[in-house]
PDB file of C-alpha atoms in Angstrom:
ATOM      1  CA  UNK I 493      60.845  69.280  13.268  1.00 40.00           C
ATOM      2  CA  UNK I 494      58.060  70.559  10.734  1.00 35.00           C
ATOM      3  CA  UNK I 495      57.773  67.429   8.602  1.00 35.00           C
ATOM      4  CA  UNK I 496      55.100  65.272   9.770  1.00 34.00           C
ATOM      5  CA  UNK I 497      55.881  61.444  10.366  1.00 35.00           C
ATOM      6  CA  UNK I 498      53.831  58.694   8.948  1.00 35.00           C
ATOM      7  CA  UNK I 499      52.454  56.103  11.008  1.00 34.00           C
ATOM      8  CA  UNK I 500      52.730  53.488   8.420  1.00 32.00           C
ATOM      9  CA  UNK I 501      55.391  50.637   8.691  1.00 33.00           C
ATOM     10  CA  UNK I 502      57.659  50.403   5.654  1.00 34.00           C
ATOM     11  CA  UNK I 503      58.500  46.903   4.658  1.00 31.00           C
ATOM     12  CA  UNK I 504      61.925  45.625   5.908  1.00 27.00           C
ATOM     13  CA  UNK I 505      62.788  44.452   2.412  1.00 30.00           C
ATOM     14  CA  UNK I 506      63.709  47.130  -0.079  1.00 30.00           C
ATOM     15  CA  UNK I 507      61.421  49.718  -0.946  1.00 33.00           C
ATOM     16  CA  UNK I 508      61.970  51.825  -3.961  1.00 32.00           C
ATOM     17  CA  UNK I 509      60.340  55.379  -3.919  1.00 36.00           C
ATOM     18  CA  UNK I 510      60.582  57.568  -6.876  1.00 34.00           C
ATOM     19  CA  UNK I 511      61.594  61.269  -6.061  1.00 38.00           C
ATOM     20  CA  UNK I 512      63.273  63.277  -8.798  1.00 40.00           C
ATOM     21  CA  UNK I 513      65.482  66.221  -8.253  1.00 43.00           C
ATOM     22  CA  UNK I 514      65.861  68.816 -11.101  1.00 42.00           C
ATOM     23  CA  UNK I 515      68.937  70.983 -11.125  1.00 42.00           C
ATOM     24  CA  UNK I 516      68.754  74.111 -12.791  1.00 40.00           C
ATOM     25  CA  UNK I 517      71.291  75.949 -15.193  1.00 40.00           C
ATOM     26  CA  UNK I 518      72.809  79.089 -13.869  1.00 42.00           C
ATOM     27  CA  UNK I 519      70.421  81.035 -16.036  1.00 42.00           C
ATOM     28  CA  UNK I 520      67.167  79.690 -13.980  1.00 42.00           C
ATOM     29  CA  UNK I 521      65.793  81.071 -11.030  1.00 24.00           C
ATOM     30  CA  UNK I 522      66.467  78.484  -8.347  1.00 28.00           C
ATOM     31  CA  UNK I 523      67.081  74.754  -7.751  1.00 34.00           C
ATOM     32  CA  UNK I 524      63.816  72.873  -7.402  1.00 40.00           C
ATOM     33  CA  UNK I 525      62.413  69.501  -6.430  1.00 49.00           C
ATOM     34  CA  UNK I 526      59.127  67.762  -7.276  1.00 53.00           C
ATOM     35  CA  UNK I 527      59.422  65.919  -4.062  1.00 61.00           C
ATOM     36  CA  UNK I 528      60.750  68.092  -0.963  1.00 71.00           C
ATOM     37  CA  UNK I 529      61.301  65.062   1.404  1.00 82.00           C
ATOM     38  CA  UNK I 530      61.330  61.525   1.552  1.00 91.00           C
ATOM     39  CA  UNK I 531      59.666  59.665   4.464  1.00 93.00           C
ATOM     40  CA  UNK I 532      61.019  56.174   5.451  1.00 94.00           C
ATOM     41  CA  UNK I 533      58.065  55.832   8.057  1.00 91.00           C
ATOM     42  CA  UNK I 534      58.836  53.314  10.853  1.00 89.00           C
ATOM     43  CA  UNK I 535      61.704  50.881  10.353  1.00 90.00           C
ATOM     44  CA  UNK I 536      62.793  48.174  12.949  1.00 86.00           C
ATOM     45  CA  UNK I 537      66.118  48.285  14.472  1.00 82.00           C
ATOM     46  CA  UNK I 538      68.669  45.998  12.841  1.00 86.00           C
ATOM     47  CA  UNK I 539      66.538  46.287   9.681  1.00 92.00           C
ATOM     48  CA  UNK I 540      66.853  48.910   6.836  1.00 95.00           C
ATOM     49  CA  UNK I 541      64.547  50.314   3.823  1.00 95.00           C
ATOM     50  CA  UNK I 542      65.926  51.914   0.622  1.00 94.00           C
ATOM     51  CA  UNK I 543      64.623  54.688  -1.573  1.00 89.00           C
ATOM     52  CA  UNK I 544      65.888  55.367  -5.141  1.00 87.00           C
ATOM     53  CA  UNK I 545      66.247  59.207  -5.972  1.00 84.00           C
ATOM     54  CA  UNK I 546      66.586  59.859  -9.599  1.00 84.00           C
ATOM     55  CA  UNK I 547      68.626  63.034 -10.111  1.00 84.00           C
ATOM     56  CA  UNK I 548      68.351  64.949 -13.326  1.00 80.00           C
ATOM     57  CA  UNK I 549      70.483  67.669 -15.240  1.00 78.00           C
ATOM     58  CA  UNK I 550      68.177  69.680 -17.391  1.00 74.00           C
ATOM     59  CA  UNK I 551      71.242  71.551 -18.792  1.00 75.00           C
ATOM     60  CA  UNK I 552      72.771  70.628 -22.271  1.00 79.00           C
ATOM     61  CA  UNK I 553      76.319  70.629 -20.516  1.00 82.00           C
ATOM     62  CA  UNK I 554      77.524  67.719 -18.939  1.00 85.00           C
ATOM     63  CA  UNK I 555      78.576  67.778 -15.095  1.00 84.00           C
ATOM     64  CA  UNK I 556      79.868  65.805 -12.305  1.00 85.00           C
ATOM     65  CA  UNK I 557      78.206  64.918  -9.073  1.00 84.00           C
ATOM     66  CA  UNK I 558      80.945  65.518  -6.707  1.00 88.00           C
ATOM     67  CA  UNK I 559      79.793  65.253  -3.204  1.00 87.00           C
ATOM     68  CA  UNK I 560      76.805  64.120  -0.921  1.00 88.00           C
ATOM     69  CA  UNK I 561      76.682  65.577   2.584  1.00 90.00           C
ATOM     70  CA  UNK I 562      74.247  64.974   5.287  1.00 92.00           C
ATOM     71  CA  UNK I 563      73.708  68.189   7.057  1.00 92.00           C
ATOM     72  CA  UNK I 564      72.896  66.842  10.552  1.00 87.00           C
ATOM     73  CA  UNK I 565      75.411  64.044  10.321  1.00 78.00           C
ATOM     74  CA  UNK I 566      73.079  61.375   9.854  1.00 71.00           C
ATOM     75  CA  UNK I 567      71.334  59.093  12.229  1.00 85.00           C
ATOM     76  CA  UNK I 568      71.144  55.992   9.719  1.00 91.00           C
ATOM     77  CA  UNK I 569      71.048  57.352   6.343  1.00 95.00           C
ATOM     78  CA  UNK I 570      73.582  56.399   3.922  1.00 93.00           C
ATOM     79  CA  UNK I 571      74.107  57.092   0.064  1.00 89.00           C
ATOM     80  CA  UNK I 572      75.064  53.999  -2.018  1.00 84.00           C
ATOM     81  CA  UNK I 573      76.977  55.203  -5.234  1.00 80.00           C
ATOM     82  CA  UNK I 574      80.588  55.943  -5.303  1.00 82.00           C
ATOM     83  CA  UNK I 575      81.638  59.520  -6.514  1.00 87.00           C
ATOM     84  CA  UNK I 576      82.191  61.070  -8.769  1.00 91.00           C
ATOM     85  CA  UNK I 577      79.467  60.454 -11.061  1.00 86.00           C
ATOM     86  CA  UNK I 578      79.385  61.886 -14.603  1.00 88.00           C
ATOM     87  CA  UNK I 579      75.891  63.231 -15.782  1.00 84.00           C
ATOM     88  CA  UNK I 580      75.535  64.062 -19.293  1.00 88.00           C
ATOM     89  CA  UNK I 581      73.354  67.178 -20.554  1.00 83.00           C
ATOM     90  CA  UNK I 582      69.601  66.206 -20.022  1.00 81.00           C
ATOM     91  CA  UNK I 583      70.806  62.926 -18.296  1.00 83.00           C
ATOM     92  CA  UNK I 584      69.449  61.092 -15.084  1.00 83.00           C
ATOM     93  CA  UNK I 585      71.201  58.918 -12.687  1.00 83.00           C
ATOM     94  CA  UNK I 586      69.576  56.795  -9.867  1.00 85.00           C
ATOM     95  CA  UNK I 587      71.016  57.104  -6.517  1.00 86.00           C
ATOM     96  CA  UNK I 588      69.899  54.789  -3.909  1.00 90.00           C
ATOM     97  CA  UNK I 589      69.572  56.334  -0.240  1.00 91.00           C
ATOM     98  CA  UNK I 590      69.285  53.605   2.830  1.00 95.00           C
ATOM     99  CA  UNK I 591      67.757  54.148   6.255  1.00 95.00           C
ATOM    100  CA  UNK I 592      69.153  51.616   8.720  1.00 95.00           C
ATOM    101  CA  UNK I 593      68.061  53.257  11.953  1.00 91.00           C
ATOM    102  CA  UNK I 594      71.002  53.540  14.614  1.00 86.00           C
ATOM    103  CA  UNK I 595      68.833  54.540  17.394  1.00 78.00           C
ATOM    104  CA  UNK I 596      65.191  54.331  18.395  1.00 73.00           C
ATOM    105  CA  UNK I 597      63.036  57.338  17.497  1.00 76.00           C
ATOM    106  CA  UNK I 598      63.069  60.093  15.002  1.00 81.00           C
ATOM    107  CA  UNK I 599      65.710  60.611  12.492  1.00 89.00           C
ATOM    108  CA  UNK I 600      65.934  63.704  10.407  1.00 91.00           C
ATOM    109  CA  UNK I 601      68.425  64.915   7.955  1.00 94.00           C
ATOM    110  CA  UNK I 602      68.884  66.794   4.590  1.00 93.00           C
ATOM    111  CA  UNK I 603      70.895  65.429   2.103  1.00 90.00           C
ATOM    112  CA  UNK I 604      72.764  68.198   0.120  1.00 88.00           C
ATOM    113  CA  UNK I 605      74.132  67.330  -3.620  1.00 85.00           C
ATOM    114  CA  UNK I 606      77.021  69.181  -4.934  1.00 84.00           C
ATOM    115  CA  UNK I 607      78.302  69.205  -8.417  1.00 83.00           C
ATOM    116  CA  UNK I 608      81.155  70.497 -10.729  1.00 83.00           C
ATOM    117  CA  UNK I 609      79.043  73.639 -11.279  1.00 81.00           C
ATOM    118  CA  UNK I 610      78.773  75.349  -7.908  1.00 78.00           C
ATOM    119  CA  UNK I 611      75.693  77.245  -9.251  1.00 75.00           C
ATOM    120  CA  UNK I 612      73.853  73.689  -9.882  1.00 74.00           C
ATOM    121  CA  UNK I 613      73.132  71.768  -6.620  1.00 77.00           C
ATOM    122  CA  UNK I 614      70.276  70.095  -4.828  1.00 80.00           C
ATOM    123  CA  UNK I 615      68.929  68.835  -1.535  1.00 86.00           C
ATOM    124  CA  UNK I 616      66.340  66.427  -0.249  1.00 88.00           C
ATOM    125  CA  UNK I 617      65.034  66.148   3.111  1.00 93.00           C
ATOM    126  CA  UNK I 618      64.971  62.543   4.795  1.00 94.00           C
ATOM    127  CA  UNK I 619      62.751  61.368   7.716  1.00 93.00           C
ATOM    128  CA  UNK I 620      62.495  57.927   9.306  1.00 92.00           C
ATOM    129  CA  UNK I 621      61.680  56.392  12.735  1.00 86.00           C
ATOM    130  CA  UNK I 622      63.679  53.572  14.396  1.00 84.00           C
ATOM    131  CA  UNK I 623      61.375  51.231  16.245  1.00 78.00           C
ATOM    132  CA  UNK I 624      61.699  48.075  18.348  1.00 70.00           C
ATOM    133  CA  UNK I 625      61.330  44.737  16.589  1.00 70.00           C
ATOM    134  CA  UNK I 626      58.554  42.851  17.951  1.00 65.00           C
ATOM    135  CA  UNK I 627      59.308  40.344  20.670  1.00 56.00           C
ATOM    136  CA  UNK I 628      62.361  42.220  21.776  1.00 59.00           C
ATOM    137  CA  UNK I 629      62.607  43.453  25.588  1.00 64.00           C
ATOM    138  CA  UNK I 630      63.341  47.024  25.945  1.00 72.00           C
ATOM    139  CA  UNK I 631      66.422  47.968  28.018  1.00 83.00           C
ATOM    140  CA  UNK I 632      66.867  51.015  30.029  1.00 88.00           C
ATOM    141  CA  UNK I 633      69.974  51.969  28.022  1.00 89.00           C
ATOM    142  CA  UNK I 634      67.620  51.885  24.939  1.00 87.00           C
ATOM    143  CA  UNK I 635      65.170  53.914  26.636  1.00 90.00           C
ATOM    144  CA  UNK I 636      67.875  56.589  27.625  1.00 92.00           C
ATOM    145  CA  UNK I 637      68.953  56.713  24.005  1.00 91.00           C
ATOM    146  CA  UNK I 638      65.416  57.235  22.770  1.00 90.00           C
ATOM    147  CA  UNK I 639      65.059  60.045  25.443  1.00 91.00           C
ATOM    148  CA  UNK I 640      68.331  61.726  24.362  1.00 91.00           C
ATOM    149  CA  UNK I 641      67.442  61.678  20.681  1.00 89.00           C
ATOM    150  CA  UNK I 642      63.874  62.867  21.292  1.00 86.00           C
ATOM    151  CA  UNK I 643      65.449  65.881  23.336  1.00 87.00           C
ATOM    152  CA  UNK I 644      68.212  66.600  20.740  1.00 85.00           C
ATOM    153  CA  UNK I 645      65.474  66.808  18.007  1.00 84.00           C
ATOM    154  CA  UNK I 646      63.091  68.527  20.061  1.00 83.00           C
ATOM    155  CA  UNK I 647      60.451  66.175  19.938  1.00 80.00           C
ATOM    156  CA  UNK I 648      60.333  66.112  23.764  1.00 82.00           C
ATOM    157  CA  UNK I 649      60.180  69.280  25.720  1.00 79.00           C
ATOM    158  CA  UNK I 650      58.633  71.327  28.732  1.00 74.00           C
ATOM    159  CA  UNK I 651      55.048  72.089  28.062  1.00 71.00           C
ATOM    160  CA  UNK I 652      55.560  75.310  30.001  1.00 69.00           C
ATOM    161  CA  UNK I 653      58.848  76.717  28.737  1.00 65.00           C
ATOM    162  CA  UNK I 654      60.892  78.262  31.599  1.00 66.00           C
ATOM    163  CA  UNK I 655      64.310  79.030  32.461  1.00 69.00           C
ATOM    164  CA  UNK I 656      64.266  75.578  34.331  1.00 71.00           C
ATOM    165  CA  UNK I 657      63.074  73.575  31.353  1.00 75.00           C
ATOM    166  CA  UNK I 658      66.577  72.102  30.606  1.00 82.00           C
ATOM    167  CA  UNK I 659      67.244  71.297  34.278  1.00 84.00           C
ATOM    168  CA  UNK I 660      63.765  69.550  34.539  1.00 83.00           C
ATOM    169  CA  UNK I 661      64.616  67.354  31.441  1.00 87.00           C
ATOM    170  CA  UNK I 662      67.885  66.415  32.902  1.00 90.00           C
ATOM    171  CA  UNK I 663      66.091  65.263  36.165  1.00 90.00           C
ATOM    172  CA  UNK I 664      63.677  63.333  34.270  1.00 90.00           C
ATOM    173  CA  UNK I 665      66.762  61.638  32.388  1.00 92.00           C
ATOM    174  CA  UNK I 666      68.427  61.019  36.078  1.00 94.00           C
ATOM    175  CA  UNK I 667      65.316  59.184  37.211  1.00 93.00           C
ATOM    176  CA  UNK I 668      65.600  56.923  34.002  1.00 94.00           C
ATOM    177  CA  UNK I 669      68.940  56.300  34.671  1.00 93.00           C
ATOM    178  CA  UNK I 670      68.361  55.706  38.509  1.00 94.00           C
ATOM    179  CA  UNK I 671      65.846  53.122  37.776  1.00 92.00           C
ATOM    180  CA  UNK I 672      68.545  51.336  35.509  1.00 90.00           C
ATOM    181  CA  UNK I 673      71.004  51.265  38.077  1.00 90.00           C
ATOM    182  CA  UNK I 674      68.183  49.965  40.861  1.00 90.00           C
ATOM    183  CA  UNK I 675      67.153  47.100  38.315  1.00 86.00           C
ATOM    184  CA  UNK I 676      70.865  46.058  38.096  1.00 83.00           C
ATOM    185  CA  UNK I 677      70.997  45.939  41.764  1.00 81.00           C
ATOM    186  CA  UNK I 678      68.005  43.992  42.019  1.00 82.00           C
ATOM    187  CA  UNK I 679      65.882  46.587  43.641  1.00 87.00           C
ATOM    188  CA  UNK I 680      62.779  46.259  41.389  1.00 86.00           C
ATOM    189  CA  UNK I 681      60.424  47.905  43.690  1.00 89.00           C
ATOM    190  CA  UNK I 682      62.240  51.192  43.982  1.00 93.00           C
ATOM    191  CA  UNK I 683      62.892  50.966  40.205  1.00 91.00           C
ATOM    192  CA  UNK I 684      59.266  50.616  39.471  1.00 92.00           C
ATOM    193  CA  UNK I 685      58.802  53.923  41.691  1.00 93.00           C
ATOM    194  CA  UNK I 686      61.018  55.820  39.475  1.00 93.00           C
ATOM    195  CA  UNK I 687      59.847  54.759  36.257  1.00 93.00           C
ATOM    196  CA  UNK I 688      56.180  55.481  37.623  1.00 92.00           C
ATOM    197  CA  UNK I 689      57.110  58.997  38.404  1.00 90.00           C
ATOM    198  CA  UNK I 690      58.641  59.642  34.976  1.00 90.00           C
ATOM    199  CA  UNK I 691      55.668  58.172  33.386  1.00 90.00           C
ATOM    200  CA  UNK I 692      53.422  60.484  35.292  1.00 87.00           C
ATOM    201  CA  UNK I 693      55.661  63.465  34.167  1.00 85.00           C
ATOM    202  CA  UNK I 694      55.267  62.699  30.488  1.00 82.00           C
ATOM    203  CA  UNK I 695      51.980  61.284  29.850  1.00 59.00           C
ATOM    204  CA  UNK I 696      49.292  64.023  30.371  1.00 51.00           C
ATOM    205  CA  UNK I 697      46.449  61.671  29.535  1.00 52.00           C
ATOM    206  CA  UNK I 698      47.272  58.827  32.144  1.00 51.00           C
ATOM    207  CA  UNK I 699      44.809  57.589  34.374  1.00 47.00           C
ATOM    208  CA  UNK I 700      47.459  57.731  37.301  1.00 51.00           C
ATOM    209  CA  UNK I 701      46.694  60.717  38.883  1.00 49.00           C
ATOM    210  CA  UNK I 702      47.368  64.340  38.697  1.00 46.00           C
ATOM    211  CA  UNK I 703      48.772  66.903  37.901  1.00 52.00           C
ATOM    212  CA  UNK I 704      49.047  66.251  34.126  1.00 52.00           C
ATOM    213  CA  UNK I 705      52.375  65.721  32.465  1.00 54.00           C
ATOM    214  CA  UNK I 706      54.980  68.284  32.385  1.00 71.00           C
ATOM    215  CA  UNK I 707      56.163  67.199  29.009  1.00 78.00           C
ATOM    216  CA  UNK I 708      55.046  66.877  25.554  1.00 79.00           C
ATOM    217  CA  UNK I 709      56.063  66.659  21.810  1.00 81.00           C
ATOM    218  CA  UNK I 710      55.798  64.439  18.967  1.00 83.00           C
ATOM    219  CA  UNK I 711      57.803  61.404  20.821  1.00 84.00           C
ATOM    220  CA  UNK I 712      55.995  61.930  24.322  1.00 85.00           C
ATOM    221  CA  UNK I 713      53.145  59.322  23.669  1.00 84.00           C
ATOM    222  CA  UNK I 714      55.823  56.737  22.426  1.00 86.00           C
ATOM    223  CA  UNK I 715      58.102  57.393  25.285  1.00 88.00           C
ATOM    224  CA  UNK I 716      55.344  56.950  27.615  1.00 87.00           C
ATOM    225  CA  UNK I 717      54.268  53.770  26.045  1.00 86.00           C
ATOM    226  CA  UNK I 718      58.072  52.380  26.319  1.00 88.00           C
ATOM    227  CA  UNK I 719      58.207  53.283  29.791  1.00 90.00           C
ATOM    228  CA  UNK I 720      54.938  51.491  30.644  1.00 87.00           C
ATOM    229  CA  UNK I 721      56.046  48.472  28.732  1.00 84.00           C
ATOM    230  CA  UNK I 722      59.166  48.257  30.642  1.00 88.00           C
ATOM    231  CA  UNK I 723      57.147  48.570  33.893  1.00 89.00           C
ATOM    232  CA  UNK I 724      54.959  45.560  32.806  1.00 83.00           C
ATOM    233  CA  UNK I 725      58.065  43.386  31.883  1.00 81.00           C
ATOM    234  CA  UNK I 726      59.310  44.453  35.413  1.00 83.00           C
ATOM    235  CA  UNK I 727      55.860  43.371  36.969  1.00 82.00           C
ATOM    236  CA  UNK I 728      55.560  46.523  38.743  1.00 86.00           C
ATOM    237  CA  UNK I 729      52.645  46.664  41.109  1.00 77.00           C
TER     238      UNK I 729
END
């Protein structure tokens, strides 16, 4: 993902961010937007943040907004208004976009806007990050969900691309899954060993020995922190 994530936390209550998309008439060169993306920042699981997008019609003829389509299928984004929406020539309509993270980690999507005139369309890139609410204990299931999301969006990958990269990622996931089974069976010591092995493979800057981590990416540091937090909760030695 090319868009850079912001580190700031967006308030859990509604946040309004102005983003205006201008739709050109068929005689103009292309569709343009004065804001290519909207970054919701970090939003806690179980909470949401809302952005208002103002869609304008510069043409002197009325048109109808007919569809809002998420290219990636969405991972927590939704659009509030009911369609169709009539938009007069030169008119503007406000559309609310909500981000309520459905999983931990990065969420990226593109909202496509279709109109009754096929030559007039628009889109806006949506970015957000689901984070754990303070005081809530992380589970292995949530850790696996974060891992899968990171791999899916290529935010976690092998630092040395080789044919076995996919296999190595699967092995890493299996160790996390095995740790969960061990915890469930009460074998905490062995679960700690599994988690430590995963941690060493991800965090290339850790002080727990060499070689440096095999895996890197935008979520590598966050994933290693989550694993370390789980190890602390288990009181791993």
